[in-house]
Coordinates of C-alpha atoms in Angstrom, one line a residue:
M1 CA 0.0 0.0 0.1
E2 CA 1.0 3.7 -0.6
T3 CA 1.9 5.7 2.4
M4 CA -0.1 8.7 2.8
P5 CA 1.9 11.8 2.2
Q6 CA 3.0 13.6 5.2
T7 CA 3.4 17.0 3.8
S8 CA 3.4 20.2 5.5
V9 CA 4.0 23.9 4.7
V10 CA 4.9 26.7 7.1
F11 CA 5.0 30.0 5.0
S12 CA 5.4 33.6 5.9
S13 CA 1.5 34.0 6.2
I14 CA 0.3 37.1 4.2
L15 CA -1.8 37.8 7.3
G16 CA 1.3 37.9 9.5
P17 CA 1.3 36.4 13.2
S18 CA -2.0 37.5 14.0
C19 CA -4.3 35.1 12.1
S20 CA -7.0 33.9 14.4
G21 CA -9.8 36.2 13.9
Q22 CA -9.8 37.0 17.5
V23 CA -9.5 40.5 19.0
Q24 CA -5.7 40.7 19.9
P25 CA -4.4 42.2 23.2
G26 CA -3.2 45.7 22.9
M27 CA -5.1 46.2 19.8
G28 CA -8.1 47.9 21.1
E29 CA -11.6 46.7 20.5
R30 CA -14.6 47.8 18.7
G31 CA -17.6 45.4 20.0
G32 CA -18.4 43.4 22.9
G33 CA -17.4 40.0 24.4
A34 CA -19.3 36.7 24.0
G35 CA -22.4 37.0 22.1
S36 CA -22.7 40.6 22.5
G37 CA -23.3 43.4 20.1
S38 CA -22.0 46.9 19.6
G39 CA -24.1 49.1 17.3
D40 CA -24.5 47.1 14.2
L41 CA -21.6 44.5 15.1
I42 CA -22.1 41.0 16.7
F43 CA -19.5 39.3 18.4
Q44 CA -19.5 35.7 19.7
D45 CA -16.7 34.5 22.2
G46 CA -14.7 37.6 21.2
R47 CA -15.2 36.8 17.3
L48 CA -17.1 39.1 15.0
I49 CA -19.8 37.1 13.4
S50 CA -22.1 39.3 11.5
G51 CA -22.7 43.2 11.3
S52 CA -24.0 45.8 8.7
L53 CA -21.9 46.8 5.8
E54 CA -21.4 50.3 7.2
A55 CA -20.5 48.9 10.5
L56 CA -18.0 46.5 9.2
M57 CA -16.3 49.3 7.0
E58 CA -16.1 51.5 10.2
H59 CA -14.4 48.4 12.1
L60 CA -11.8 48.3 9.3
V61 CA -10.7 51.9 10.0
P62 CA -8.3 52.6 12.8
T63 CA -8.8 55.0 15.7
V64 CA -6.5 56.9 18.0
D65 CA -6.7 53.7 20.5
Y66 CA -7.7 50.9 18.0
Y67 CA -6.2 49.1 15.2
P68 CA -8.0 46.1 13.6
D69 CA -6.8 42.6 13.7
R70 CA -4.6 41.9 10.6
T71 CA -6.9 38.9 10.0
Y72 CA -10.2 41.0 9.9
I73 CA -8.3 43.4 7.3
F74 CA -7.6 40.5 5.1
T75 CA -10.9 39.1 5.5
F76 CA -13.1 42.2 5.1
L77 CA -11.0 43.5 2.1
L78 CA -11.3 40.2 0.5
S79 CA -15.0 39.6 1.1
S80 CA -16.2 43.2 0.7
R81 CA -15.7 43.0 -3.1
V82 CA -18.8 40.8 -3.2
F83 CA -20.8 43.8 -2.1
M84 CA -18.9 46.9 -3.6
P85 CA -16.1 47.3 -5.8
P86 CA -12.8 48.2 -4.1
H87 CA -12.7 51.9 -5.2
D88 CA -16.0 52.4 -3.7
L89 CA -14.7 51.0 -0.4
L90 CA -11.6 53.0 -0.4
A91 CA -13.7 56.2 -0.9
R92 CA -15.8 55.4 2.1
V93 CA -12.6 54.5 4.1
G94 CA -11.4 57.9 3.1
Q95 CA -14.6 59.5 4.4
I96 CA -14.5 57.7 7.6
C97 CA -10.7 58.9 8.0
L98 CA -11.6 62.6 7.2
E99 CA -14.3 62.4 9.9
Q100 CA -12.1 61.1 12.4
R101 CA -9.2 63.6 11.6
Q102 CA -11.9 66.6 11.9
Q103 CA -13.0 65.2 15.4
L104 CA -9.4 65.0 16.6
E105 CA -8.4 68.7 15.4
A106 CA -11.5 70.0 17.0
G107 CA -11.0 68.1 20.4
P108 CA -8.6 67.8 23.1
E109 CA -6.6 64.9 21.5
K110 CA -5.1 66.8 18.7
A111 CA -1.7 65.8 19.7
K112 CA -2.3 62.1 18.8
L113 CA -3.2 63.3 15.3
K114 CA 0.3 62.0 14.0
S115 CA -0.4 58.5 15.6
F116 CA -3.7 58.3 14.0
S117 CA -2.2 59.3 10.8
A118 CA 0.5 56.7 11.1
K119 CA -2.2 54.0 11.5
I120 CA -4.1 54.9 8.5
V121 CA -0.9 54.7 6.4
Q122 CA -0.3 51.1 8.1
L123 CA -3.9 50.1 7.0
L124 CA -3.3 51.4 3.4
K125 CA 0.2 49.7 3.2
E126 CA -1.4 46.2 4.2
W127 CA -4.2 46.8 1.7
T128 CA -1.7 47.7 -1.1
E129 CA 0.5 44.7 -0.2
A130 CA -2.4 42.1 0.0
F131 CA -4.4 43.4 -3.0
P132 CA -2.2 45.5 -5.2
Y133 CA -4.5 44.6 -8.3
D134 CA -7.3 46.6 -6.7
F135 CA -5.3 49.9 -7.4
Q136 CA -5.0 49.2 -11.0
D137 CA -8.2 50.9 -11.3
E138 CA -7.9 54.7 -11.7
K139 CA -10.6 55.6 -9.5
A140 CA -9.1 53.6 -6.7
M141 CA -5.5 54.9 -7.1
A142 CA -7.0 58.4 -7.1
E143 CA -8.7 57.8 -3.9
L144 CA -5.4 56.3 -2.3
K145 CA -3.6 59.6 -3.2
A146 CA -6.5 61.7 -1.8
I147 CA -6.4 59.8 1.6
A148 CA -2.4 59.9 1.4
H149 CA -2.7 63.7 0.9
R150 CA -5.0 64.3 3.9
V151 CA -3.0 62.3 6.3
T152 CA 0.3 64.0 5.3
Q153 CA -1.1 67.5 6.5
C154 CA -0.4 66.9 10.0
D155 CA 3.0 65.7 9.1
E156 CA 6.0 67.3 11.0
E157 CA 9.0 68.7 9.0
N158 CA 11.0 65.3 9.2
G159 CA 8.1 63.9 7.2
T160 CA 8.0 60.4 8.6
V161 CA 4.4 59.8 7.5
K162 CA 5.1 61.4 4.1
K163 CA 8.1 59.1 3.6
A164 CA 6.1 56.0 4.6
I165 CA 3.5 57.0 2.0
T166 CA 6.1 57.6 -0.7
Q167 CA 7.5 54.1 0.0
M168 CA 4.2 52.5 -0.1
I169 CA 3.2 54.0 -3.5
Q170 CA 6.5 53.0 -4.8
S171 CA 6.2 49.6 -3.7
L172 CA 2.4 49.5 -5.1
L173 CA 3.6 50.7 -8.6
L174 CA 6.5 48.2 -8.8
S175 CA 4.1 45.3 -7.9
L176 CA 1.7 46.5 -10.5
A177 CA 4.4 46.8 -13.2
T178 CA 5.5 43.2 -12.4
R179 CA 2.0 41.9 -12.6
S180 CA 1.3 43.7 -15.8
Q181 CA 4.7 42.2 -17.3
L182 CA 3.7 38.7 -16.1
Q183 CA 0.1 39.2 -17.6
E184 CA 1.8 40.3 -21.1
L185 CA 3.9 37.2 -20.9
R186 CA 1.0 34.8 -20.2
E187 CA -1.1 36.3 -23.1
K188 CA 1.8 35.6 -25.5
L189 CA 1.9 31.9 -24.3
R190 CA -0.4 29.6 -26.2
P191 CA -1.8 26.2 -25.1
P192 CA -0.5 23.2 -27.0
A193 CA -1.8 23.1 -30.4
V194 CA -4.4 20.5 -30.8
E195 CA -3.2 17.8 -33.3
K196 CA -5.9 17.0 -35.8
G197 CA -4.6 13.4 -35.8
P198 CA -4.2 11.0 -38.8
V199 CA -7.1 10.4 -41.3
L200 CA -7.3 6.9 -40.5
K201 CA -4.0 5.6 -39.5
A202 CA -2.6 6.8 -36.0
K203 CA 1.0 5.5 -36.7
P204 CA 3.4 8.3 -36.0
P205 CA 6.6 8.7 -37.8
A206 CA 9.2 6.2 -36.4
A207 CA 11.6 9.2 -35.5
Q208 CA 8.7 11.0 -33.6
K209 CA 9.5 11.3 -29.9
D210 CA 7.2 10.2 -27.1
I211 CA 7.4 11.1 -23.5
L212 CA 9.6 8.1 -22.8
G213 CA 12.2 9.2 -25.1
V214 CA 12.5 12.7 -23.1
C215 CA 12.0 11.2 -19.7
C216 CA 12.0 7.8 -18.5
D217 CA 12.4 8.3 -14.8
P218 CA 8.7 8.7 -13.0
L219 CA 10.3 10.9 -10.2
V220 CA 12.1 13.3 -12.4
L221 CA 8.7 13.7 -14.4
A222 CA 6.7 14.2 -11.4
Q223 CA 9.1 16.9 -10.1
Q224 CA 9.0 18.7 -13.3
L225 CA 5.3 18.5 -13.3
T226 CA 5.2 20.0 -9.8
H227 CA 7.6 22.7 -11.2
I228 CA 4.8 23.8 -13.7
E229 CA 2.1 23.5 -11.1
L230 CA 3.7 25.7 -8.6
E231 CA 4.6 28.3 -11.4
R232 CA 1.2 28.4 -12.8
V233 CA -0.6 28.4 -9.4
S234 CA 1.8 31.1 -8.2
S235 CA -0.2 33.7 -10.5
I236 CA -3.5 33.1 -8.8
H237 CA -4.2 35.7 -6.2
P238 CA -6.8 35.8 -3.4
E239 CA -9.1 38.4 -5.3
D240 CA -9.0 36.0 -8.4
L241 CA -10.4 33.3 -6.1
M242 CA -13.0 35.6 -4.8
Q243 CA -14.1 36.4 -8.3
I244 CA -15.6 32.8 -8.1
I245 CA -18.3 34.0 -5.6
S246 CA -18.6 37.6 -7.3
H247 CA -19.5 36.0 -10.7
M248 CA -21.9 33.5 -9.2
D249 CA -23.8 35.8 -7.3
S250 CA -26.4 37.1 -9.5
L251 CA -27.8 39.8 -7.2
D252 CA -24.3 41.4 -6.8
N253 CA -22.8 40.6 -10.1
H254 CA -23.6 43.7 -11.9
R255 CA -21.7 45.6 -9.0
C256 CA -18.6 43.5 -9.1
R257 CA -17.8 42.3 -12.6
G258 CA -14.4 43.5 -12.4
D259 CA -11.6 43.1 -15.1
M260 CA -11.9 39.6 -16.9
N261 CA -8.1 39.5 -16.6
K262 CA -8.7 38.7 -13.2
T263 CA -10.0 35.3 -13.8
Y264 CA -7.5 34.7 -16.6
S265 CA -5.2 33.1 -14.2
L266 CA -7.9 30.7 -12.8
E267 CA -8.9 29.6 -16.6
A268 CA -5.2 29.1 -17.4
Y269 CA -4.6 26.8 -14.4
D270 CA -7.6 24.8 -15.3
N271 CA -6.6 24.5 -19.0
W272 CA -3.3 23.3 -17.8
F273 CA -5.0 20.4 -15.9
N274 CA -7.2 19.7 -19.1
C275 CA -4.0 19.7 -21.3
L276 CA -2.1 17.4 -19.1
S277 CA -5.0 14.8 -19.0
M278 CA -5.1 14.9 -23.0
L279 CA -1.3 14.6 -23.3
V280 CA -1.4 11.4 -20.9
A281 CA -4.2 10.1 -23.2
T282 CA -2.3 10.9 -26.4
E283 CA 0.8 9.4 -25.2
V284 CA -0.9 6.1 -24.7
C285 CA -3.1 6.0 -27.7
R286 CA -0.3 6.9 -30.1
V287 CA 1.8 4.0 -29.2
V288 CA 1.5 1.3 -31.9
K289 CA 2.5 -1.9 -30.3
K290 CA 0.5 -3.4 -27.3
K291 CA 3.7 -4.1 -25.3
H292 CA 4.8 -0.4 -25.7
R293 CA 1.4 0.8 -24.6
T294 CA 1.5 -1.4 -21.6
R295 CA 4.9 0.2 -20.6
M296 CA 3.4 3.8 -21.1
L297 CA 0.6 3.2 -18.9
E298 CA 2.6 1.7 -16.4
F299 CA 5.1 4.7 -16.5
F300 CA 2.1 7.2 -16.0
I301 CA 0.8 5.2 -12.9
D302 CA 4.3 5.4 -11.4
V303 CA 4.5 9.2 -12.3
A304 CA 1.0 9.6 -10.6
R305 CA 2.4 7.7 -7.7
E306 CA 5.3 9.9 -7.5
C307 CA 3.1 13.1 -7.6
F308 CA 1.0 11.7 -4.7
N309 CA 4.1 11.2 -2.6
I310 CA 5.4 14.7 -3.3
G311 CA 2.0 16.3 -2.5
N312 CA 1.0 17.2 -6.0
F313 CA -2.5 16.0 -6.1
N314 CA -3.5 18.1 -9.0
S315 CA -1.1 16.6 -11.5
M316 CA -1.9 13.3 -10.0
M317 CA -5.8 13.7 -10.6
A318 CA -5.0 15.0 -14.1
I319 CA -3.0 11.9 -14.9
I320 CA -5.6 9.4 -13.6
S321 CA -8.3 11.4 -15.6
G322 CA -6.3 11.0 -18.5
M323 CA -6.1 7.2 -18.2
N324 CA -9.8 7.0 -17.5
L325 CA -10.7 8.6 -20.7
S326 CA -12.9 6.5 -22.8
P327 CA -10.2 6.1 -25.6
V328 CA -7.7 4.9 -23.1
A329 CA -10.1 3.0 -20.6
R330 CA -11.4 0.9 -23.4
L331 CA -8.0 -0.8 -24.4
K332 CA -8.9 -3.9 -22.4
K333 CA -6.0 -6.2 -24.1
T334 CA -3.6 -3.3 -23.0
W335 CA -4.8 -3.1 -19.5
S336 CA -4.9 -7.0 -19.2
K337 CA -1.1 -6.7 -19.3
V338 CA -0.8 -3.9 -16.8
K339 CA 0.1 -4.5 -13.2
T340 CA -2.9 -2.5 -11.9
A341 CA -2.3 -2.7 -8.1
K342 CA -0.5 0.6 -8.1
F343 CA -3.5 2.0 -10.1
D344 CA -6.0 0.7 -7.8
V345 CA -4.5 2.4 -5.0
L346 CA -4.1 5.8 -6.7
E347 CA -8.1 5.3 -7.7
H348 CA -8.7 4.5 -4.1
H349 CA -7.0 7.9 -3.1
M350 CA -9.3 9.7 -5.6
D351 CA -12.5 7.8 -5.1
P352 CA -15.3 10.5 -5.4
S353 CA -17.5 8.7 -2.8
S354 CA -18.4 10.5 0.3
N355 CA -17.2 13.9 -1.1
F356 CA -13.8 12.6 -2.0
C357 CA -13.1 11.6 1.8
N358 CA -10.1 9.6 1.1
Y359 CA -8.5 12.3 -1.0
R360 CA -9.5 14.8 1.9
T361 CA -7.8 12.6 4.4
A362 CA -4.6 12.5 2.2
L363 CA -4.8 16.3 1.7
Q364 CA -5.0 16.6 5.5
G365 CA -1.9 14.5 5.9
A366 CA 0.0 16.6 3.4
T367 CA -1.0 19.7 5.0
Q368 CA 0.3 18.5 8.4
R369 CA 3.4 17.3 7.2
S370 CA 3.6 20.9 5.6
Q371 CA 3.3 22.5 8.9
M372 CA 6.1 20.6 10.5
A373 CA 8.4 20.5 7.5
N374 CA 12.1 20.5 8.0
S375 CA 12.8 20.6 4.3
S376 CA 11.3 22.5 1.4
R377 CA 10.5 19.2 -0.3
E378 CA 8.1 18.5 2.6
K379 CA 6.5 21.8 2.2
I380 CA 4.8 21.1 -1.0
V381 CA 0.9 20.8 -0.9
I382 CA -1.1 21.3 -4.6
P383 CA -4.5 20.3 -4.0
V384 CA -6.9 19.2 -6.9
F385 CA -7.9 22.7 -8.0
N386 CA -11.4 21.9 -9.3
L387 CA -12.2 20.3 -6.1
F388 CA -11.1 23.4 -4.1
V389 CA -13.1 25.8 -6.5
K390 CA -16.0 23.5 -5.9
D391 CA -15.7 23.7 -2.0
I392 CA -15.7 27.6 -2.2
Y393 CA -18.7 27.4 -4.4
F394 CA -20.7 25.1 -2.2
L395 CA -19.7 27.0 0.8
H396 CA -21.1 30.1 -0.8
K397 CA -24.2 28.5 -1.8
I398 CA -25.3 26.8 1.3
H399 CA -24.8 29.9 3.5
T400 CA -26.5 33.1 2.7
N401 CA -24.6 36.4 2.4
H402 CA -27.0 38.3 4.5
L403 CA -28.7 37.3 7.8
P404 CA -32.5 37.7 8.4
N405 CA -31.8 41.0 10.3
G406 CA -30.0 42.3 7.3
H407 CA -26.5 41.9 8.8
I408 CA -24.0 40.4 6.6
N409 CA -23.0 36.8 7.6
F410 CA -19.4 37.5 8.4
K411 CA -19.0 34.0 9.9
K412 CA -19.6 32.7 6.4
F413 CA -16.7 35.2 5.0
W414 CA -14.4 34.2 7.8
E415 CA -14.5 30.4 6.7
I416 CA -14.0 31.3 3.0
S417 CA -11.1 33.7 3.8
R418 CA -9.3 30.8 5.9
Q419 CA -9.7 28.5 2.9
I420 CA -8.4 31.0 0.5
H421 CA -5.7 31.9 2.9
E422 CA -4.5 28.3 3.2
F423 CA -4.6 28.0 -0.6
M424 CA -2.4 31.0 -0.8
T425 CA 0.1 29.8 1.6
W426 CA 0.5 26.7 -0.6
T427 CA 1.2 28.6 -3.6
Q428 CA 4.0 30.5 -2.0
V429 CA 6.4 27.6 -1.5
E430 CA 9.5 27.6 -3.9
C431 CA 9.9 24.4 -6.0
P432 CA 12.8 22.7 -4.5
F433 CA 13.5 20.5 -7.6
E434 CA 16.1 21.5 -10.4
K435 CA 14.3 22.7 -13.5
D436 CA 14.8 20.7 -16.5
K437 CA 14.0 22.9 -19.6
K438 CA 14.0 20.0 -22.1
I439 CA 11.4 18.0 -20.1
Q440 CA 9.2 21.0 -19.4
S441 CA 9.2 22.1 -23.0
Y442 CA 8.0 18.8 -24.0
L443 CA 5.2 18.8 -21.3
L444 CA 3.9 22.1 -22.4
T445 CA 4.4 21.9 -26.1
A446 CA 4.0 18.3 -27.3
P447 CA 1.0 18.2 -29.7
I448 CA -2.1 16.5 -28.1
Y449 CA -4.9 14.6 -30.0
S450 CA -8.5 15.8 -30.1
E451 CA -11.1 13.6 -28.5
E452 CA -12.0 12.4 -32.1
A453 CA -8.3 11.6 -32.9
L454 CA -7.9 9.8 -29.6
F455 CA -10.7 7.5 -30.4
I456 CA -9.5 6.8 -34.1
A457 CA -6.1 5.8 -32.5
S458 CA -7.7 3.7 -30.0
F459 CA -9.9 1.9 -32.4
E460 CA -7.0 1.2 -34.6
S461 CA -5.1 -0.3 -31.7
E462 CA -7.9 -2.4 -30.3
G463 CA -10.9 -2.7 -32.8
P464 CA -14.6 -2.0 -31.6
E465 CA -15.7 -4.9 -29.3
N466 CA -19.6 -4.1 -29.2
H467 CA -22.3 -2.8 -31.3
M468 CA -22.1 0.7 -29.7
E469 CA -18.2 0.9 -30.5
K470 CA -18.7 -0.5 -34.1
D471 CA -21.2 2.2 -34.6
S472 CA -19.0 4.9 -33.1
W473 CA -16.3 3.6 -35.3
K474 CA -18.2 3.6 -38.4
A475 CA -19.3 7.0 -37.8
L476 CA -15.9 8.3 -37.4
R477 CA -14.7 6.8 -40.5
T478 CA -17.6 8.2 -42.5
T479 CA -16.9 11.7 -41.1
L480 CA -13.2 11.5 -42.0
L481 CA -13.9 10.2 -45.4
N482 CA -16.2 13.2 -46.0
R483 CA -14.0 15.6 -44.7
A484 CA -11.2 14.2 -46.9

């Protein structure tokens, strides 16, 4: 039997050391204790569980004696885009800041104005670092500069607040420029061209390479797949994942459509999974001799097994999916020669029954290994992305955004934020394996058969065995002859 991966990842959290969602000592507190409410905020056991949108926005803004928990900052900034675009939130934050500043100037605590300004700058700094893409919008950037101008008016001659703002904006612009350059590079990349396949014969030229001609070591191929996974998943940002909810919510969709580029990274990563599945099927179906097909299947089973041991569940699932595609699965004579014990174990881990219970147990083991990791190799956790997205989707669907009293159901958004934050920590790990450009080039650019071409190659390897297959094969031949 396979041993369950013992993965674990300890990263520098984007939430910092305070990530419990609780009110932290010395941070001040707006609200009450267990089961209490303060105005339009409701707390339970010291944890904010609901509130009106206005009260939640006010809870985000520091005062002279209060600074919000960093987990709250991240969670509210992430979830607020379901209800309003970031530039509108920033405008409201600016109004609240201005009102507090005017109160300080008119009251006995005018001396604390600089301290208040420094806290506002810190909040803006955390916002620009966690969600720099929000400020690609011209309205948001204008609001940011307006708030910055207000808080610098109280600055002393040495200009410490002004210096902090200058550094913040410079870092933001650099981050935006970097993302823009990465976006341009991604748009230049094209997915592997879908090979039309042969007319009737699937025999490739003798000199044409297959995956075994490029890499015959399952561990090395699994490591290169992990490289590609981590490179691609690192382009996904928290706000991209929140778009899943924003686009699903028909009531709010007109207010938070956002830029379609925000979902580009999600689509690109999803396409990678599909391309890998089709590549596996292509590599198997294009092999002419049964002995070699058997070897190819066993090779991919070993690659999937190594992916599992690494903690790369996404590639593992893509490989299994490729081998379960009908053109491959129907090759009974080939499969009869395959030692399937390893494959059976892999399928057991990815058994969809009980909401993928076996996979979730393995993922939990991987996460625990990651959290106690002593080496970078033990830090890798790459979940099955489609399942992660479905989890976010169902979490959104089974819990309402608003409670009967009109409050935002912030308990729901704590959980969504927790899951997204955990995913983001997994994406931040650096791949410990040496990059092999030759292998990666093959994986990313090798031609893949269309579904039609896969069936043709499959039927030519092993003829149709029942009436349904015979009808399909006859229809395919007729279609190809007519096309010719």
